[in-house]
Coordinates of C-alpha atoms and ligand atoms in Angstrom, one line a residue:
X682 CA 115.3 115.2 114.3
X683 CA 113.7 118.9 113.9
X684 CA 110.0 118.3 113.7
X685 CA 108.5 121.0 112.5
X686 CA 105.0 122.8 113.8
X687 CA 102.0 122.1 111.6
X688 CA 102.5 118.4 110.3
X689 CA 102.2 114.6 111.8
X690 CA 104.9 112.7 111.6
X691 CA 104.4 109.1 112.1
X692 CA 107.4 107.1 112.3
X693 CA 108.6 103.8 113.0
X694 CA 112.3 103.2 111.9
X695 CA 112.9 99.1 112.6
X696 CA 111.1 96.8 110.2
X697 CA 107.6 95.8 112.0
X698 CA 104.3 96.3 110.9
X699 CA 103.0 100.0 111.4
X700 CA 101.4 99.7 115.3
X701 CA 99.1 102.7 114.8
X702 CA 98.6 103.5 118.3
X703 CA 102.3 103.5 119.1
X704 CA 102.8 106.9 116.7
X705 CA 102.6 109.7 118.7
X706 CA 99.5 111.8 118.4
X707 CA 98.9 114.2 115.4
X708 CA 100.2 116.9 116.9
X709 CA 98.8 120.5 115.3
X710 CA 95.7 118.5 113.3
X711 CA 94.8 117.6 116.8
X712 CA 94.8 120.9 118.1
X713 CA 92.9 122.7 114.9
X714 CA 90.0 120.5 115.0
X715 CA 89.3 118.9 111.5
X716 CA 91.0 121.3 109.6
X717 CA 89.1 122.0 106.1
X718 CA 90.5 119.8 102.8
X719 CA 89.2 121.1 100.0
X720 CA 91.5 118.7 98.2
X721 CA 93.2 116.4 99.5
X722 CA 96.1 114.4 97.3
X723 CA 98.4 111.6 99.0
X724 CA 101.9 110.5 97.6
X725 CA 103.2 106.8 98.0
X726 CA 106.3 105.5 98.0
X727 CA 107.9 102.4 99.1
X728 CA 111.0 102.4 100.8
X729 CA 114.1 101.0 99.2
X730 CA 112.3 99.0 97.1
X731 CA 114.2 96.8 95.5
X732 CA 116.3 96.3 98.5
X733 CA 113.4 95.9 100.9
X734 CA 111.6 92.9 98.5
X735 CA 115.5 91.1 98.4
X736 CA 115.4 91.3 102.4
X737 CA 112.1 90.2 102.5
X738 CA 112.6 86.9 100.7
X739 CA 115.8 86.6 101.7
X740 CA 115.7 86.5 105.8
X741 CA 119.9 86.1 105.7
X742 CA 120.0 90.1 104.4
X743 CA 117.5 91.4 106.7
X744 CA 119.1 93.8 108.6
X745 CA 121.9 94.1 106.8
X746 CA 123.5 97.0 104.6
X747 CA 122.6 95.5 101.0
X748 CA 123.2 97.2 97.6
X749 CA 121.1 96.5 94.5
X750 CA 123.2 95.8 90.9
X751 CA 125.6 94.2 89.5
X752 CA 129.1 95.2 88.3
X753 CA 127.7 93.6 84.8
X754 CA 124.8 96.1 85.1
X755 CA 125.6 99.3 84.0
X756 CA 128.0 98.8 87.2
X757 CA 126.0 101.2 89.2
X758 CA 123.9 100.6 92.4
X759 CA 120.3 100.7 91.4
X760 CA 119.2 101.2 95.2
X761 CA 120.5 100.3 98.8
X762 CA 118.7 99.1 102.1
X763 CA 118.4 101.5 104.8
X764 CA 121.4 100.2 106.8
X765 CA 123.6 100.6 104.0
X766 CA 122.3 104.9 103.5
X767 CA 124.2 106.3 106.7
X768 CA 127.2 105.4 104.8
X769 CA 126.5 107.8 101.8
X770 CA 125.7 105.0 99.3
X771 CA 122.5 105.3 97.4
X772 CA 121.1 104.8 93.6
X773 CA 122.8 105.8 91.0
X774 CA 126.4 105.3 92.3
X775 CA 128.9 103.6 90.3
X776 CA 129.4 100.2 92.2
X777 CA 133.0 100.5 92.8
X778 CA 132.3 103.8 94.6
X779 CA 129.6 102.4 96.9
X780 CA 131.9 99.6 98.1
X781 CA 134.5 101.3 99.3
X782 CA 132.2 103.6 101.4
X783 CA 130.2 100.7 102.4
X784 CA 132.7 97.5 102.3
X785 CA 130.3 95.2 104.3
X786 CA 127.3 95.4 102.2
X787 CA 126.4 92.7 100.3
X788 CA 125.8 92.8 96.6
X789 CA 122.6 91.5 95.4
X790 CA 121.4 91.1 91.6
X791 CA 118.7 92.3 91.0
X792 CA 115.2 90.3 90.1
X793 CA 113.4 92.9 87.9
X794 CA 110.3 90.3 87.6
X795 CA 109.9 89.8 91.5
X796 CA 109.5 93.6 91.7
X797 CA 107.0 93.9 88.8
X798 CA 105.0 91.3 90.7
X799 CA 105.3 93.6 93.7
X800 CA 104.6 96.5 91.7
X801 CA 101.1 95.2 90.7
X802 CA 100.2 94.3 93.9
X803 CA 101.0 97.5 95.7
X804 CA 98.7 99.6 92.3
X805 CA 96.2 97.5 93.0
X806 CA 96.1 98.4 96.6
X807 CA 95.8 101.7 95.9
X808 CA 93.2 101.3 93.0
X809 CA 91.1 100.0 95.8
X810 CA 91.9 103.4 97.6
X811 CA 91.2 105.8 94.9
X812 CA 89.7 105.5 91.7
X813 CA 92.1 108.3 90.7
X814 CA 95.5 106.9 90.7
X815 CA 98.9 108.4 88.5
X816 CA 101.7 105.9 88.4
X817 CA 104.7 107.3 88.7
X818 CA 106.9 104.4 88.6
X819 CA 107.1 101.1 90.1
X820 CA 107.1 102.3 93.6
X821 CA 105.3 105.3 93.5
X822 CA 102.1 107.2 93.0
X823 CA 99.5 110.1 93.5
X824 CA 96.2 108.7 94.6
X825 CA 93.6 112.1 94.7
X826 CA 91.8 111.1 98.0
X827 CA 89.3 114.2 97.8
X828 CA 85.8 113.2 98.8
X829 CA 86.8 109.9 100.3
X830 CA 86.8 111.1 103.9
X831 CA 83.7 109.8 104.4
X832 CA 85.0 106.1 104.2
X833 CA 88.4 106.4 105.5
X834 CA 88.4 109.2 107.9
X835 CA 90.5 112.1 108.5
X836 CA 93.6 112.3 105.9
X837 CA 95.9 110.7 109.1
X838 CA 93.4 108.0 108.9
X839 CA 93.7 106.9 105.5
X840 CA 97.6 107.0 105.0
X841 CA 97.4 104.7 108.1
X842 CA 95.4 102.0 106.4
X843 CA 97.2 102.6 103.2
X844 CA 100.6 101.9 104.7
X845 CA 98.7 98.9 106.7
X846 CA 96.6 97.2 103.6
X847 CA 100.8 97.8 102.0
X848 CA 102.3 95.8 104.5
X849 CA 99.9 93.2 105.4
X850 CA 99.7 92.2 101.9
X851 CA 103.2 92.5 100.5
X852 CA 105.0 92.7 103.9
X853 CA 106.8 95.8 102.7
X854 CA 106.7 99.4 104.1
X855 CA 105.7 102.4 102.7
X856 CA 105.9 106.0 103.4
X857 CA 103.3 108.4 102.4
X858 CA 102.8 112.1 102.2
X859 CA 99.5 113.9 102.4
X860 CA 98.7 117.8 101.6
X861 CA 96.6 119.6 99.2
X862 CA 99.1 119.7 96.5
X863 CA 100.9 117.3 94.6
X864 CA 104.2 119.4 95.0
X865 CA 103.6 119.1 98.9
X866 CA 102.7 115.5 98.9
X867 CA 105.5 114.4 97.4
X868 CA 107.8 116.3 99.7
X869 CA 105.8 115.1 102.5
X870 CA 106.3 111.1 101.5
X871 CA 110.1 111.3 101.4
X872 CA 109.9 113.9 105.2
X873 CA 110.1 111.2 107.4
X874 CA 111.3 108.2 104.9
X875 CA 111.2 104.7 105.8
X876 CA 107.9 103.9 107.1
X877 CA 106.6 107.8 107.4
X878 CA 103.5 108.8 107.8
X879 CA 103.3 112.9 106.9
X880 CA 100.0 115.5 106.9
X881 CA 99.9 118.6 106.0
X882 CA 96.6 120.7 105.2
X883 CA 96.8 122.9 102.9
X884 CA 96.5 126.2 105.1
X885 CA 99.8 125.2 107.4
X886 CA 101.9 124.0 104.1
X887 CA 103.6 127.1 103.2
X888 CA 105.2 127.6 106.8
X889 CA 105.6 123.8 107.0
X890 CA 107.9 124.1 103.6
X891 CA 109.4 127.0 104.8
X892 CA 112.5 125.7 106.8
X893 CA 113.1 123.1 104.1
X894 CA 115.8 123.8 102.2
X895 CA 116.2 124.9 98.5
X896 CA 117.0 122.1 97.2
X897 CA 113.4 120.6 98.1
X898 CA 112.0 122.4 95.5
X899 CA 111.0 121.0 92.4
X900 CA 113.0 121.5 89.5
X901 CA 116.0 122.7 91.6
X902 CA 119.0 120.2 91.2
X903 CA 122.4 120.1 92.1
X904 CA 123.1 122.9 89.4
X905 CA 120.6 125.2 90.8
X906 CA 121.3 124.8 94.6
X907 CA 124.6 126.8 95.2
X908 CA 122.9 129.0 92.3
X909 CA 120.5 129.9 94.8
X910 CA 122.5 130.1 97.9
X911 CA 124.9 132.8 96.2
X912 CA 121.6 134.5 95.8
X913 CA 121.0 134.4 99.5
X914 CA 118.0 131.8 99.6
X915 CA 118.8 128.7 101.6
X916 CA 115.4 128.1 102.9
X917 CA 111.8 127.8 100.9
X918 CA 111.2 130.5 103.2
X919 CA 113.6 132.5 101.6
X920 CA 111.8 132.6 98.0
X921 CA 108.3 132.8 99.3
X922 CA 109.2 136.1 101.2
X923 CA 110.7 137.7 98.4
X924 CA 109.1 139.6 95.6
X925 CA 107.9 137.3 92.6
X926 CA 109.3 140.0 90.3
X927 CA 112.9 139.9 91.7
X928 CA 113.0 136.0 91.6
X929 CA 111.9 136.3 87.7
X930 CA 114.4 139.4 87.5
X931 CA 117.7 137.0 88.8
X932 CA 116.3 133.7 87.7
X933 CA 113.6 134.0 84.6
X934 CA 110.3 132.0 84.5
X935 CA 111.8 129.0 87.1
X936 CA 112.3 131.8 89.6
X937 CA 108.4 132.6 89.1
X938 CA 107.7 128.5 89.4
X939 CA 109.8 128.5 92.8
X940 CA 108.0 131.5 94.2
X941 CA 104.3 129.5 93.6
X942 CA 106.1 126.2 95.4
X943 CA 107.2 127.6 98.2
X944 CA 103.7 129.3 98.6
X945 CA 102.1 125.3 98.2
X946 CA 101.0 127.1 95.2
X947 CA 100.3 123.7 92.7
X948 CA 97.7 123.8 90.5
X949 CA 98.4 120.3 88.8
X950 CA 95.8 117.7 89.2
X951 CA 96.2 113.6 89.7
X952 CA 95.9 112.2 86.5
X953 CA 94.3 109.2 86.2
X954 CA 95.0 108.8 82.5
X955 CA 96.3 105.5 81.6
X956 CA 96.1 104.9 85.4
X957 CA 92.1 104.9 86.1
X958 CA 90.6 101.7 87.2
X959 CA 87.6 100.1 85.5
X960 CA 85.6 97.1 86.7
X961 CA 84.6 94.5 84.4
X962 CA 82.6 90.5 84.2
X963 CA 82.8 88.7 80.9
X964 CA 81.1 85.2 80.3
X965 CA 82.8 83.0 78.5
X966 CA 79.7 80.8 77.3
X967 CA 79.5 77.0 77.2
X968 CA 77.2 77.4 74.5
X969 CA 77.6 80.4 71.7
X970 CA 74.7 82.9 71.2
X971 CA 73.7 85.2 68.2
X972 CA 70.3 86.6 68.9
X973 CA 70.3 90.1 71.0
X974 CA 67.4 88.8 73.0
X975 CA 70.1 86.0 74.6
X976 CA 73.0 88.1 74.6
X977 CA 71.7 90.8 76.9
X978 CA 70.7 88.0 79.2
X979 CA 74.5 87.0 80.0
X980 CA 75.0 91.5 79.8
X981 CA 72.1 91.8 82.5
X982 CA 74.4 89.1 84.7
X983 CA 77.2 91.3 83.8
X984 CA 76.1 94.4 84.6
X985 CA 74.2 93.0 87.9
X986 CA 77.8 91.6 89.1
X987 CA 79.4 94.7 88.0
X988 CA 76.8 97.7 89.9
X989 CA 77.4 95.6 93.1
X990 CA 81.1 95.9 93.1
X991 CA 80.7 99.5 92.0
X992 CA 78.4 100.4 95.1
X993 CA 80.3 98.1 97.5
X994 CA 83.4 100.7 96.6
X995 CA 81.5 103.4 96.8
X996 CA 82.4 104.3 93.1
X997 CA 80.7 105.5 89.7
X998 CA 81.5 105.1 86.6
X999 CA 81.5 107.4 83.8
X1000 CA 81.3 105.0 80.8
X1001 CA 80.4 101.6 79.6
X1002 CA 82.2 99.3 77.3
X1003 CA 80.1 95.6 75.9
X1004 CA 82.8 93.3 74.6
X1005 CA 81.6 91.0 72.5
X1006 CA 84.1 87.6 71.4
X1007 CA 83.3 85.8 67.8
X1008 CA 84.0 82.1 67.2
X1009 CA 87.2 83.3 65.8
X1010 CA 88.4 84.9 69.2
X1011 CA 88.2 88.3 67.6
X1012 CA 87.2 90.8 70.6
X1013 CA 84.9 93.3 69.0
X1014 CA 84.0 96.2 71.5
X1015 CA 81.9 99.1 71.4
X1016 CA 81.6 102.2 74.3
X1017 CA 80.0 105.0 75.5
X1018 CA 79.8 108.0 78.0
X1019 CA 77.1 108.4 80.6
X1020 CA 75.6 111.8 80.8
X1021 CA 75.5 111.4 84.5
X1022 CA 77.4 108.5 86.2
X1023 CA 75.5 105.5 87.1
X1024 CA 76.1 103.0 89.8
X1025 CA 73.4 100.6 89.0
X1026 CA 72.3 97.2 86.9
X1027 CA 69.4 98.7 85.3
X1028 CA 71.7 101.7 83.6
X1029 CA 74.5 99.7 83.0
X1030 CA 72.0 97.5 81.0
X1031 CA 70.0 100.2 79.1
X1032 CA 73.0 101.3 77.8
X1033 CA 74.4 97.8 76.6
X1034 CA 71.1 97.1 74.7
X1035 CA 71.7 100.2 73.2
X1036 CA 75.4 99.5 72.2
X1037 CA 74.1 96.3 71.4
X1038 CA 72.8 97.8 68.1
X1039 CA 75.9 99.5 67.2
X1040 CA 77.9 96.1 66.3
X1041 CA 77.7 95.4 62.5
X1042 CA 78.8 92.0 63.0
X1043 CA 76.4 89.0 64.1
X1044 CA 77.8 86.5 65.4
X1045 CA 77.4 83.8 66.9
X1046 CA 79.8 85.2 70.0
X1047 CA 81.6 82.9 72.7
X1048 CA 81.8 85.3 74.9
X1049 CA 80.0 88.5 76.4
X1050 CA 80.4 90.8 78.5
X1051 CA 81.3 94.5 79.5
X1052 CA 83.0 96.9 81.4
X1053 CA 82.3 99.7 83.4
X1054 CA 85.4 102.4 82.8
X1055 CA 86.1 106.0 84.0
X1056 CA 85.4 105.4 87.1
X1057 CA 85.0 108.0 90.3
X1058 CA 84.0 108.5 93.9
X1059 CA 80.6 108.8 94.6
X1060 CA 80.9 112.1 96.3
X1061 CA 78.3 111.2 99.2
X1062 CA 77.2 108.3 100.3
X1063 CA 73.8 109.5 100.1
X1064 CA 73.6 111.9 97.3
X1065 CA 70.7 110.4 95.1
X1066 CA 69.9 113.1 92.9
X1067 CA 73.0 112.6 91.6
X1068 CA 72.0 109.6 89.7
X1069 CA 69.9 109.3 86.6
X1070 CA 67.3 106.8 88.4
X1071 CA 67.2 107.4 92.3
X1072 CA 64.8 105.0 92.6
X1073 CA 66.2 101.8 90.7
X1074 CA 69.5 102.7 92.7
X1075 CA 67.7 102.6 96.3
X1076 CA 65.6 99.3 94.5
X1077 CA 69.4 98.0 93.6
X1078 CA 71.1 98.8 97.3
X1079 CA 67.9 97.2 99.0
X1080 CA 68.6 93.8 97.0
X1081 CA 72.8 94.3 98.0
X1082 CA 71.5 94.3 101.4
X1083 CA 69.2 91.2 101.0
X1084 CA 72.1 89.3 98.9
X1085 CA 74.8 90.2 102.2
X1086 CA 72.5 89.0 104.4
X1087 CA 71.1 85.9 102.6
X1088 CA 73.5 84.9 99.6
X1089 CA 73.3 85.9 96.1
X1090 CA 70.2 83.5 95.5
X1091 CA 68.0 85.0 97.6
X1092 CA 67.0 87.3 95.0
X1093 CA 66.3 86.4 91.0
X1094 CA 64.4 89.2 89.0
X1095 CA 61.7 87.7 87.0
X1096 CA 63.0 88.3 83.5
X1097 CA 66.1 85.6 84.5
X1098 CA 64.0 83.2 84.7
X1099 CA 63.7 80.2 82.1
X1100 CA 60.8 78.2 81.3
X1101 CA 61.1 75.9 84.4
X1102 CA 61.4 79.1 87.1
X1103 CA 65.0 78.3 86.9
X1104 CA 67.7 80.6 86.2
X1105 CA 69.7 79.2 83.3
X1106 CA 73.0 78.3 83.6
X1107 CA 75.4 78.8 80.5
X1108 CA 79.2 79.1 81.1
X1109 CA 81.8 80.9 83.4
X1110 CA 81.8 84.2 84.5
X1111 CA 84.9 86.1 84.9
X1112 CA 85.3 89.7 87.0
X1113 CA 88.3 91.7 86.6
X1114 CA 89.7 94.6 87.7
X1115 CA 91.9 96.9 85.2
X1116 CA 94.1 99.2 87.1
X1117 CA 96.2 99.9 84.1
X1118 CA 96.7 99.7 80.3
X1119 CA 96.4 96.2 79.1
X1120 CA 96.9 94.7 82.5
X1121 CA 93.8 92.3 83.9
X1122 CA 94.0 91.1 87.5
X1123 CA 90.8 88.4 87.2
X1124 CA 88.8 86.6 89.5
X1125 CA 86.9 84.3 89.0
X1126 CA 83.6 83.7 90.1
Ligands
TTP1561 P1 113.2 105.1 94.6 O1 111.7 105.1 95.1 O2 113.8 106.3 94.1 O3 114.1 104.5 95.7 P2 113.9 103.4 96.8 O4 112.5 102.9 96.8 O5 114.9 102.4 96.6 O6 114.3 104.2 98.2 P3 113.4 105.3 98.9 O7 113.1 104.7 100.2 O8 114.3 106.4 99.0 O9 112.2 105.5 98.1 O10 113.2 104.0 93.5 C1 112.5 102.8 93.5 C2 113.3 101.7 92.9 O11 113.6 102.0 91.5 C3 114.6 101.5 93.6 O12 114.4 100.5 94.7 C4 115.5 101.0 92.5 C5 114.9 101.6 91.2 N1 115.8 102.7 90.8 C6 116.7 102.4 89.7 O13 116.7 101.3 89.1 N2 117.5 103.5 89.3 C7 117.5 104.7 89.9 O14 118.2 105.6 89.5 C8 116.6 104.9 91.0 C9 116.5 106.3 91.7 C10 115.8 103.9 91.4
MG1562 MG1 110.9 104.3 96.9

């Protein structure tokens, strides 16, 4: 295979677990010492997914050329396993078609709700990687890894334990892309495809694109392709030499779109949206409570559990949600933003006593608790003065300390205390972690 100058490619084609020191070394991120990332945007995507869970579980079809579908499903193969490709079949083909290219795979039907199940596990992976996360579909996503060098190490670094946190968990591979654009990312991820492992910064992409051929750019299809080799342009290289006005002359507004590609020219950010993790604890009480007073106790709990696992990841969140249950089971919630984001109890719990006062309804409530949403890197691990309250976050990283090295009873504040010295005991608590819309992975604890 070509490999091309300014990249890493890390690659290890037989099914085993990613042995980082048998990849030959980053070759021109070596040589330029820590080039600069001003952003730095990672694409995931697992390889021959649906094939690659059916081998898993199924040790009789590992190694074997395997297609996914049915000829009662829309008769066309949904994916095939790696050993099956070299023999041109792949998704989308009608079924028919891929068995006579391919006579000795197997057909396997496909288990949509063994993938989900994968699917979670592999977002909430990456939720743990990036508290910026787009979905793109079951097997895919942009994580936006900017700032986060300083817990995972150079790009290389973190697309290594990616792929290795992937595998050890799920036992599947995946290949991921990193650049400074999305556009490159993703281009990157499917480079070296299964089990790649691509990087390239932002200042080596455009010669890295440009012996790619057309049909690697975005938006240009089957259609466009031979459209743009009558033109003369068989290489990205070919459209980022030539005048932008020329390209919008022979090909309108796309032909301007191609030109900013091939110069790694993509201004689109990772959008968290529906995507972005929160971090929640909810008590579900044993006995029910009205009064404020006895509400914000089980909130301070909440909010004590939740600012640990905030600094332990090293993020910050942007809002706060109190969740309040009635008898009835009716969830009543109410939210707000943070003018700066906090990463500690005693914010998280000045702003549920306030929120506290927004709820027209009074109870009594079964359960209480809240959730801290919109969450981010903290850009530096040191960077006080980004916080409302530097000193009740150095008070609040002292006691995290004390709890590691002690347990979490080595500390009680004061105001947690009952009559007897005791703290009082009422109920279960529940953390969670929402990666996406609607979905809870919980813990409890
Ligand atoms: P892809 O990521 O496109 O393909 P893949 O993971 O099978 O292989 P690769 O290594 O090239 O990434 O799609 C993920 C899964 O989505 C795939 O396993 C099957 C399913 N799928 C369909 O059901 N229909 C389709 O048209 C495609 C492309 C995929
Ligand atoms: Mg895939």
């Amino acid at each position: 295979m070509l490999k091309l100058v300014p990249m890493i490619t890390l690659s290890t084609h037989a099914v085993k677990p990613p042995a980082i020191q048998d990849h030959p070394l980053p070759s021109l991120e070596m040589a330029r010492a820590n080039p600069h990332w001003d952003r730095i945007v990672l694409h995931a995507d697992m390889d021959a997914f649906y094939a690659a869970v059916e081998q898993r579980d199924h040790p009789e079809l590992q190694g074997k050329p395997i297609l996914i579908g049915s000829n009662s499903w829309r008769g066309v193969v949904l994916t095939a396993s790696y050993e099956a490709r070299p023999f041109g079949v792949g998704s989308g083909m009608p079924v028919a078609e891929a068995r006579r290219r391919c006579p000795a795979a197997l057909m396997v039907e496909p288990n949509f709700e063994r993938y989900q199940h994968v699917s979670n596990q592999i977002m909430d992976i990456f939720a743990d990687f990036s508290p910026s996360v787009e979905t793109i579909s079951l097997d895919e996503a942009f994580l936006d890894m900017t700032g986060a060098m300083h817990l995972f190490g150079e790009p290389s670094e973190m697309g290594r334990q990616l792929k290795a946190r992937v595998f050890n968990e799920t036992g599947l591979h995946i290949s991921v892309g990193i650049s400074g654009t999305k556009y490159v990312a993703k281009v990157a991820s499917a480079h070296d495809k299964p089990n790649g492992l691509t990087v390239v910064p932002q200042h080596d992409a455009q010669q890295w694109l440009s012996v790619l051929p057309v049909n690697r750019l975005w938006g240009v299809g089957a259609k466009t392709t031979p459209k743009l080799e009558e033109l003369g342009y068989k290489f990205i290289g070919d459209i980022a030499s030539t005048d932008v006005r020329v390209l919008e002359q022979q090909l309108g507004m796309p032909g301007v779109h191609y030109h900013a590609l091939a110069h790694a020219r993509d201004p689109r950010r990772v959008e968290r949206g529906k995507t972005s993790k929160s971090l929640g604890s909810d008590r579900t009480l044993s006995e029910d409570v009205s009064k404020p007073e006895d509400i914000l106790v089980h909130l301070r709990r909440s909010a004590e559990r939740i600012s640990r696992r905030l600094r332990a990841k090293n993020y910050v969140a942007h809002g706060l949600r109190v969740r309040l249950k009635s008898r009835d089971f009716d969830m009543f919630t109410r939210q707000r933003k943070f003018p700066k984001p906090v990463d500690t109890a005693d914010a998280l719990i000045s702003a549920a006593a306030c929120l506290l006062t927004a709820f027209d309804r009074p109870g009594p409530f079964r359960l209480v608790g809240m959730v801290a949403f919109d969450l981010d890197w903290r850009d530096e691990p040191n960077q006080m003065d980004m916080f409302e309250d530097g000193a009740a976050h150095s008070l609040e990283t002292t006691i995290d300390d004390l709890i590691d090295l002690f347990g979490s009873d080595v500390v009680v504040r004061a105001r947690d205390l009952n009559a007897h010295g005791t703290v009082s005991k009422n109920g279960v608590n529940l953390d969670f972690v929402d990666t996406r819309d609607g979905e809870r992975v919980s813990k409890p604890g």
